[in-house]
Amino acid sequence: MTLAFGFSRFLNPRVNPSTNPILGLWLFSCSCSCSSSASSAPEPPELAGGPGTIREGRAEIFADKSNSVFYNKAQVNNRDLSIAVLRSFLLKRQEEHDIRLVKGRHAETPPEQHANDLDPVVTGSEDTAPREESKIKAPKVLEALAASGLRAIRYALEVDGIGEVVAVDNNEEAIEACKKNIYHNAIPASSKVVPNLADARVYMLTHPKEFDVVDLDPYGSPAAFLDSAVQCVADGGILMCSATDMAVLAGGNPEVCFSKYGSYPVRGKYCHEMALRILLACIESHAIRHKRYIVPVISVHMDFYIRVFVRIFTSASTVKTSPLKISHVYQCVGCNSFHLQNVGRINSKDKRNVALPNFCPTVPQECCECGHKFVMGGPIWSDPIHDKEWATSILSNVQAMSGAYPAYAKISAVLTSVSQELVNAPLFVSLHSLCATLKCTNPTMAMFHSALRNAGYQISGSHVDPLALKTDAPMSVIWDIMRCWVKLHPVKSRPGADPSNRILSQEPKLQASFSQATGGLVARKSPRFVPNPEKYWGPKAKAGRPLKTPHMDNCEFRFTANTLEAGDRTSISK
């Protein structure tokens, strides 16, 4: 009976549907004979780590030394952050549901009946209807590219209140590995995670607005999946999307970026934040075709990839304001000054608030600071990429459950930086880049922060770069501050048409004060940037490609960051 019980659980129709009717009848008879002794039925086996398994969080999967099924150890940061956001999303979803119930009851019930409905003595019995209405249906999750199924299993095991988790992959070996891992993790993984062999794009198109959560984490670009993904998310649901093709998004191949995302990247210190905004603008462009729009929750750059969490809603009227959230970027080729201009504008005389095409570029033919030309990039998402209140809430929950996250140090550092960023300051400037243009010594970060705050502007750091300065001050103010700094710390003039000569030849209109400003930098109790946990921390080879042999791990390699791309290790030289 024990053997039959084990096989019936392994061949559960939700995990591995069987088409053999005779085998199905045999399993049914075995299960019926065991029902009389249900109290003595064996418990699900406990997870026991072994040399051939990998444990992450509460999940454990079988290791695949042949790399036939993709698994990336470095993506533990991605999976931990996704679990943290998913837990917060479930709480937010319940709060919104409760608010709708309260508004609905007050709208339908006359005011004089509200007090009586709450009194069981007047009603004659306890009011059970509101209690039943307050129960919201468990969210349904789709992992569009499941591979080993680790992410789906962790969702089922670690997120309380989660509903069905559908793990889709079009690789038969991946689905077989996913089934083995689901069975190995026993209940509740076997009762919640449903593997499905299918093309993710076709599956999402045939299940419109069915899933409250859609997780999209492809190997490379997610561009091919975005149109079907935005249609698959339920109204008010959340789309979690990764992109690992950073060489394309950060400006290494601008023509490829335009073909995939419909946007030109600009090579600058802010290229990783621009990559986030390019991906958000691409998701928005797919959503508005179906009368839907996005609301970013958190957008982060970590390690070698970017990850965005956006909620998707349906509203034909709100879609019309989408041009106000998209901007083009003009960057000077000499001093790297940048300016943004929205694609659309609002006519103040029109009460309908319909977005109209914007006027001609606000920048002149030549840069006012150094006299060089501008290059145009974008369009990019220029609205906030974070919800600071939500980020702070997620950070609090993560700190309260620090032991539940294997990558706690990394995700807490990222969330701390995100919660401190300015939301109304697209892109950023780099203090070292400003000083390199002028060939001057660097002021301290505290001094530059104080100069901007004393001038009446806001400033913060960024989770993307430790030297980033996000501010609402225009570039003219930033260069005036640097001119005042150079007057205190003179530099030698440069020959020729060096940008620094033109910049320093102008008198500053703003007299900067570098004295310490109130409300400036505060001592941080936790680090915002943490080092990698081990050497060669980064992307692994694509599934199907052989991994490096063990003896190569002890070798030293000399290479530059520009020679490596995801899945390409042929350029490494010993």
JSON list of C-alpha atoms in Angstrom, two decimals, residues 188-330:
[
{"chain": "A", "resi": 188, "resn": "PRO", "atom": "CA", "xyz": [2.36, 21.78, -0.76]},
{"chain": "A", "resi": 189, "resn": "ALA", "atom": "CA", "xyz": [4.53, 21.97, -3.90]},
{"chain": "A", "resi": 190, "resn": "SER", "atom": "CA", "xyz": [2.80, 18.95, -5.48]},
{"chain": "A", "resi": 191, "resn": "SER", "atom": "CA", "xyz": [-0.63, 20.37, -4.72]},
{"chain": "A", "resi": 192, "resn": "LYS", "atom": "CA", "xyz": [0.01, 23.89, -6.01]},
{"chain": "A", "resi": 193, "resn": "VAL", "atom": "CA", "xyz": [2.62, 23.75, -8.78]},
{"chain": "A", "resi": 194, "resn": "VAL", "atom": "CA", "xyz": [1.31, 22.57, -12.17]},
{"chain": "A", "resi": 195, "resn": "PRO", "atom": "CA", "xyz": [3.94, 21.99, -14.89]},
{"chain": "A", "resi": 196, "resn": "ASN", "atom": "CA", "xyz": [2.83, 22.55, -18.46]},
{"chain": "A", "resi": 197, "resn": "LEU", "atom": "CA", "xyz": [4.70, 21.79, -21.69]},
{"chain": "A", "resi": 198, "resn": "ALA", "atom": "CA", "xyz": [3.83, 24.67, -24.01]},
{"chain": "A", "resi": 199, "resn": "ASP", "atom": "CA", "xyz": [5.12, 27.74, -25.77]},
{"chain": "A", "resi": 200, "resn": "ALA", "atom": "CA", "xyz": [4.85, 30.55, -23.22]},
{"chain": "A", "resi": 201, "resn": "ARG", "atom": "CA", "xyz": [3.68, 33.07, -25.83]},
{"chain": "A", "resi": 202, "resn": "VAL", "atom": "CA", "xyz": [0.85, 30.85, -27.06]},
{"chain": "A", "resi": 203, "resn": "TYR", "atom": "CA", "xyz": [-0.12, 29.86, -23.53]},
{"chain": "A", "resi": 204, "resn": "MET", "atom": "CA", "xyz": [-0.37, 33.48, -22.37]},
{"chain": "A", "resi": 205, "resn": "LEU", "atom": "CA", "xyz": [-2.36, 34.53, -25.44]},
{"chain": "A", "resi": 206, "resn": "THR", "atom": "CA", "xyz": [-4.88, 31.74, -24.86]},
{"chain": "A", "resi": 207, "resn": "HIS", "atom": "CA", "xyz": [-5.35, 32.70, -21.18]},
{"chain": "A", "resi": 208, "resn": "PRO", "atom": "CA", "xyz": [-6.20, 36.43, -21.28]},
{"chain": "A", "resi": 209, "resn": "LYS", "atom": "CA", "xyz": [-6.48, 38.24, -17.92]},
{"chain": "A", "resi": 210, "resn": "GLU", "atom": "CA", "xyz": [-6.37, 34.92, -16.07]},
{"chain": "A", "resi": 211, "resn": "PHE", "atom": "CA", "xyz": [-3.30, 35.28, -13.85]},
{"chain": "A", "resi": 212, "resn": "ASP", "atom": "CA", "xyz": [-2.88, 37.72, -10.98]},
{"chain": "A", "resi": 213, "resn": "VAL", "atom": "CA", "xyz": [0.91, 37.33, -11.16]},
{"chain": "A", "resi": 214, "resn": "VAL", "atom": "CA", "xyz": [2.99, 36.69, -14.27]},
{"chain": "A", "resi": 215, "resn": "ASP", "atom": "CA", "xyz": [6.72, 36.07, -13.84]},
{"chain": "A", "resi": 216, "resn": "LEU", "atom": "CA", "xyz": [8.80, 36.55, -16.98]},
{"chain": "A", "resi": 217, "resn": "ASP", "atom": "CA", "xyz": [12.49, 35.72, -16.57]},
{"chain": "A", "resi": 218, "resn": "PRO", "atom": "CA", "xyz": [13.92, 34.69, -19.97]},
{"chain": "A", "resi": 219, "resn": "TYR", "atom": "CA", "xyz": [17.51, 33.99, -20.89]},
{"chain": "A", "resi": 220, "resn": "GLY", "atom": "CA", "xyz": [18.25, 37.26, -22.69]},
{"chain": "A", "resi": 221, "resn": "SER", "atom": "CA", "xyz": [15.61, 39.65, -23.95]},
{"chain": "A", "resi": 222, "resn": "PRO", "atom": "CA", "xyz": [11.93, 39.48, -22.90]},
{"chain": "A", "resi": 223, "resn": "ALA", "atom": "CA", "xyz": [10.82, 41.48, -25.96]},
{"chain": "A", "resi": 224, "resn": "ALA", "atom": "CA", "xyz": [9.23, 38.50, -27.72]},
{"chain": "A", "resi": 225, "resn": "PHE", "atom": "CA", "xyz": [6.99, 37.74, -24.71]},
{"chain": "A", "resi": 226, "resn": "LEU", "atom": "CA", "xyz": [5.79, 41.21, -23.71]},
{"chain": "A", "resi": 227, "resn": "ASP", "atom": "CA", "xyz": [2.74, 41.53, -25.95]},
{"chain": "A", "resi": 228, "resn": "SER", "atom": "CA", "xyz": [1.24, 38.24, -24.76]},
{"chain": "A", "resi": 229, "resn": "ALA", "atom": "CA", "xyz": [2.31, 38.87, -21.15]},
{"chain": "A", "resi": 230, "resn": "VAL", "atom": "CA", "xyz": [0.45, 42.19, -20.80]},
{"chain": "A", "resi": 231, "resn": "GLN", "atom": "CA", "xyz": [-2.72, 40.47, -22.04]},
{"chain": "A", "resi": 232, "resn": "CYS", "atom": "CA", "xyz": [-2.35, 37.55, -19.64]},
{"chain": "A", "resi": 233, "resn": "VAL", "atom": "CA", "xyz": [-2.25, 39.62, -16.42]},
{"chain": "A", "resi": 234, "resn": "ALA", "atom": "CA", "xyz": [-5.56, 40.14, -14.64]},
{"chain": "A", "resi": 235, "resn": "ASP", "atom": "CA", "xyz": [-6.75, 43.70, -14.05]},
{"chain": "A", "resi": 236, "resn": "GLY", "atom": "CA", "xyz": [-4.76, 45.03, -11.10]},
{"chain": "A", "resi": 237, "resn": "GLY", "atom": "CA", "xyz": [-2.32, 42.13, -11.31]},
{"chain": "A", "resi": 238, "resn": "ILE", "atom": "CA", "xyz": [1.45, 42.36, -11.35]},
{"chain": "A", "resi": 239, "resn": "LEU", "atom": "CA", "xyz": [3.97, 41.57, -14.08]},
{"chain": "A", "resi": 240, "resn": "MET", "atom": "CA", "xyz": [7.50, 40.71, -12.95]},
{"chain": "A", "resi": 241, "resn": "CYS", "atom": "CA", "xyz": [9.92, 40.95, -15.88]},
{"chain": "A", "resi": 242, "resn": "SER", "atom": "CA", "xyz": [13.70, 40.50, -16.21]},
{"chain": "A", "resi": 243, "resn": "ALA", "atom": "CA", "xyz": [16.12, 41.36, -19.01]},
{"chain": "A", "resi": 244, "resn": "THR", "atom": "CA", "xyz": [19.69, 40.07, -19.09]},
{"chain": "A", "resi": 245, "resn": "ASP", "atom": "CA", "xyz": [20.74, 41.48, -22.47]},
{"chain": "A", "resi": 246, "resn": "MET", "atom": "CA", "xyz": [22.48, 44.44, -20.86]},
{"chain": "A", "resi": 247, "resn": "ALA", "atom": "CA", "xyz": [24.98, 44.86, -23.71]},
{"chain": "A", "resi": 248, "resn": "VAL", "atom": "CA", "xyz": [22.01, 45.77, -25.90]},
{"chain": "A", "resi": 249, "resn": "LEU", "atom": "CA", "xyz": [20.07, 47.87, -23.39]},
{"chain": "A", "resi": 250, "resn": "ALA", "atom": "CA", "xyz": [23.11, 49.78, -22.11]},
{"chain": "A", "resi": 251, "resn": "GLY", "atom": "CA", "xyz": [24.12, 51.07, -25.55]},
{"chain": "A", "resi": 252, "resn": "GLY", "atom": "CA", "xyz": [26.57, 48.48, -26.87]},
{"chain": "A", "resi": 253, "resn": "ASN", "atom": "CA", "xyz": [24.31, 47.66, -29.83]},
{"chain": "A", "resi": 254, "resn": "PRO", "atom": "CA", "xyz": [21.87, 50.55, -30.28]},
{"chain": "A", "resi": 255, "resn": "GLU", "atom": "CA", "xyz": [20.45, 49.24, -33.55]},
{"chain": "A", "resi": 256, "resn": "VAL", "atom": "CA", "xyz": [19.57, 45.91, -31.89]},
{"chain": "A", "resi": 257, "resn": "CYS", "atom": "CA", "xyz": [17.99, 47.74, -28.97]},
{"chain": "A", "resi": 258, "resn": "PHE", "atom": "CA", "xyz": [15.77, 49.70, -31.33]},
{"chain": "A", "resi": 259, "resn": "SER", "atom": "CA", "xyz": [14.71, 46.56, -33.17]},
{"chain": "A", "resi": 260, "resn": "LYS", "atom": "CA", "xyz": [13.80, 44.77, -29.93]},
{"chain": "A", "resi": 261, "resn": "TYR", "atom": "CA", "xyz": [12.54, 47.57, -27.66]},
{"chain": "A", "resi": 262, "resn": "GLY", "atom": "CA", "xyz": [11.76, 50.43, -30.07]},
{"chain": "A", "resi": 263, "resn": "SER", "atom": "CA", "xyz": [14.21, 52.79, -28.36]},
{"chain": "A", "resi": 264, "resn": "TYR", "atom": "CA", "xyz": [17.75, 54.08, -28.85]},
{"chain": "A", "resi": 265, "resn": "PRO", "atom": "CA", "xyz": [20.02, 53.86, -25.78]},
{"chain": "A", "resi": 266, "resn": "VAL", "atom": "CA", "xyz": [22.56, 56.56, -24.99]},
{"chain": "A", "resi": 267, "resn": "ARG", "atom": "CA", "xyz": [26.05, 55.74, -23.76]},
{"chain": "A", "resi": 268, "resn": "GLY", "atom": "CA", "xyz": [26.42, 57.50, -20.43]},
{"chain": "A", "resi": 269, "resn": "LYS", "atom": "CA", "xyz": [27.00, 56.89, -16.75]},
{"chain": "A", "resi": 270, "resn": "TYR", "atom": "CA", "xyz": [23.25, 56.48, -16.34]},
{"chain": "A", "resi": 271, "resn": "CYS", "atom": "CA", "xyz": [23.02, 53.72, -18.96]},
{"chain": "A", "resi": 272, "resn": "HIS", "atom": "CA", "xyz": [21.72, 51.10, -16.51]},
{"chain": "A", "resi": 273, "resn": "GLU", "atom": "CA", "xyz": [18.91, 53.32, -15.27]},
{"chain": "A", "resi": 274, "resn": "MET", "atom": "CA", "xyz": [18.14, 54.20, -18.88]},
{"chain": "A", "resi": 275, "resn": "ALA", "atom": "CA", "xyz": [17.92, 50.46, -19.56]},
{"chain": "A", "resi": 276, "resn": "LEU", "atom": "CA", "xyz": [15.23, 50.20, -16.89]},
{"chain": "A", "resi": 277, "resn": "ARG", "atom": "CA", "xyz": [13.32, 53.08, -18.43]},
{"chain": "A", "resi": 278, "resn": "ILE", "atom": "CA", "xyz": [13.62, 51.60, -21.94]},
{"chain": "A", "resi": 279, "resn": "LEU", "atom": "CA", "xyz": [12.11, 48.33, -20.72]},
{"chain": "A", "resi": 280, "resn": "LEU", "atom": "CA", "xyz": [9.27, 50.15, -18.93]},
{"chain": "A", "resi": 281, "resn": "ALA", "atom": "CA", "xyz": [8.51, 52.22, -22.03]},
{"chain": "A", "resi": 282, "resn": "CYS", "atom": "CA", "xyz": [8.46, 49.03, -24.11]},
{"chain": "A", "resi": 283, "resn": "ILE", "atom": "CA", "xyz": [6.02, 47.31, -21.73]},
{"chain": "A", "resi": 284, "resn": "GLU", "atom": "CA", "xyz": [3.82, 50.42, -21.76]},
{"chain": "A", "resi": 285, "resn": "SER", "atom": "CA", "xyz": [3.83, 50.51, -25.56]},
{"chain": "A", "resi": 286, "resn": "HIS", "atom": "CA", "xyz": [2.56, 46.92, -25.67]},
{"chain": "A", "resi": 287, "resn": "ALA", "atom": "CA", "xyz": [-0.03, 47.53, -22.95]},
{"chain": "A", "resi": 288, "resn": "ILE", "atom": "CA", "xyz": [-1.66, 50.60, -24.51]},
{"chain": "A", "resi": 289, "resn": "ARG", "atom": "CA", "xyz": [-2.43, 48.64, -27.67]},
{"chain": "A", "resi": 290, "resn": "HIS", "atom": "CA", "xyz": [-4.91, 46.67, -25.59]},
{"chain": "A", "resi": 291, "resn": "LYS", "atom": "CA", "xyz": [-6.30, 49.69, -23.67]},
{"chain": "A", "resi": 292, "resn": "ARG", "atom": "CA", "xyz": [-4.13, 48.87, -20.67]},
{"chain": "A", "resi": 293, "resn": "TYR", "atom": "CA", "xyz": [-1.44, 50.81, -18.81]},
{"chain": "A", "resi": 294, "resn": "ILE", "atom": "CA", "xyz": [1.31, 50.08, -16.28]},
{"chain": "A", "resi": 295, "resn": "VAL", "atom": "CA", "xyz": [2.11, 51.43, -12.81]},
{"chain": "A", "resi": 296, "resn": "PRO", "atom": "CA", "xyz": [5.71, 50.63, -11.74]},
{"chain": "A", "resi": 297, "resn": "VAL", "atom": "CA", "xyz": [6.17, 49.27, -8.22]},
{"chain": "A", "resi": 298, "resn": "ILE", "atom": "CA", "xyz": [9.94, 48.69, -8.14]},
{"chain": "A", "resi": 299, "resn": "SER", "atom": "CA", "xyz": [12.52, 48.74, -10.92]},
{"chain": "A", "resi": 300, "resn": "VAL", "atom": "CA", "xyz": [16.04, 47.61, -10.08]},
{"chain": "A", "resi": 301, "resn": "HIS", "atom": "CA", "xyz": [19.38, 46.92, -11.67]},
{"chain": "A", "resi": 302, "resn": "MET", "atom": "CA", "xyz": [21.27, 44.10, -9.96]},
{"chain": "A", "resi": 303, "resn": "ASP", "atom": "CA", "xyz": [24.45, 42.29, -10.94]},
{"chain": "A", "resi": 304, "resn": "PHE", "atom": "CA", "xyz": [24.18, 41.64, -14.71]},
{"chain": "A", "resi": 305, "resn": "TYR", "atom": "CA", "xyz": [20.46, 42.21, -15.34]},
{"chain": "A", "resi": 306, "resn": "ILE", "atom": "CA", "xyz": [17.49, 44.47, -14.71]},
{"chain": "A", "resi": 307, "resn": "ARG", "atom": "CA", "xyz": [14.18, 43.51, -13.09]},
{"chain": "A", "resi": 308, "resn": "VAL", "atom": "CA", "xyz": [10.92, 45.49, -13.12]},
{"chain": "A", "resi": 309, "resn": "PHE", "atom": "CA", "xyz": [7.71, 44.94, -11.17]},
{"chain": "A", "resi": 310, "resn": "VAL", "atom": "CA", "xyz": [4.69, 46.69, -12.70]},
{"chain": "A", "resi": 311, "resn": "ARG", "atom": "CA", "xyz": [0.97, 46.52, -12.07]},
{"chain": "A", "resi": 312, "resn": "ILE", "atom": "CA", "xyz": [-1.33, 46.45, -15.09]},
{"chain": "A", "resi": 313, "resn": "PHE", "atom": "CA", "xyz": [-4.74, 48.09, -15.23]},
{"chain": "A", "resi": 314, "resn": "THR", "atom": "CA", "xyz": [-7.36, 48.59, -17.95]},
{"chain": "A", "resi": 315, "resn": "SER", "atom": "CA", "xyz": [-8.67, 52.07, -18.77]},
{"chain": "A", "resi": 316, "resn": "ALA", "atom": "CA", "xyz": [-9.25, 53.53, -22.23]},
{"chain": "A", "resi": 317, "resn": "SER", "atom": "CA", "xyz": [-9.19, 57.09, -20.86]},
{"chain": "A", "resi": 318, "resn": "THR", "atom": "CA", "xyz": [-5.95, 56.71, -18.89]},
{"chain": "A", "resi": 319, "resn": "VAL", "atom": "CA", "xyz": [-4.20, 55.21, -21.91]},
{"chain": "A", "resi": 320, "resn": "LYS", "atom": "CA", "xyz": [-4.60, 58.58, -23.67]},
{"chain": "A", "resi": 321, "resn": "THR", "atom": "CA", "xyz": [-2.19, 60.16, -21.18]},
{"chain": "A", "resi": 322, "resn": "SER", "atom": "CA", "xyz": [0.60, 57.72, -22.02]},
{"chain": "A", "resi": 323, "resn": "PRO", "atom": "CA", "xyz": [2.59, 60.26, -24.14]},
{"chain": "A", "resi": 324, "resn": "LEU", "atom": "CA", "xyz": [3.05, 62.34, -20.99]},
{"chain": "A", "resi": 325, "resn": "LYS", "atom": "CA", "xyz": [5.03, 59.49, -19.38]},
{"chain": "A", "resi": 326, "resn": "ILE", "atom": "CA", "xyz": [7.41, 58.99, -22.32]},
{"chain": "A", "resi": 327, "resn": "SER", "atom": "CA", "xyz": [10.35, 61.27, -23.15]},
{"chain": "A", "resi": 328, "resn": "HIS", "atom": "CA", "xyz": [13.25, 61.64, -25.54]},
{"chain": "A", "resi": 329, "resn": "VAL", "atom": "CA", "xyz": [16.78, 62.21, -24.20]},
{"chain": "A", "resi": 330, "resn": "TYR", "atom": "CA", "xyz": [19.21, 64.76, -25.65]}
]
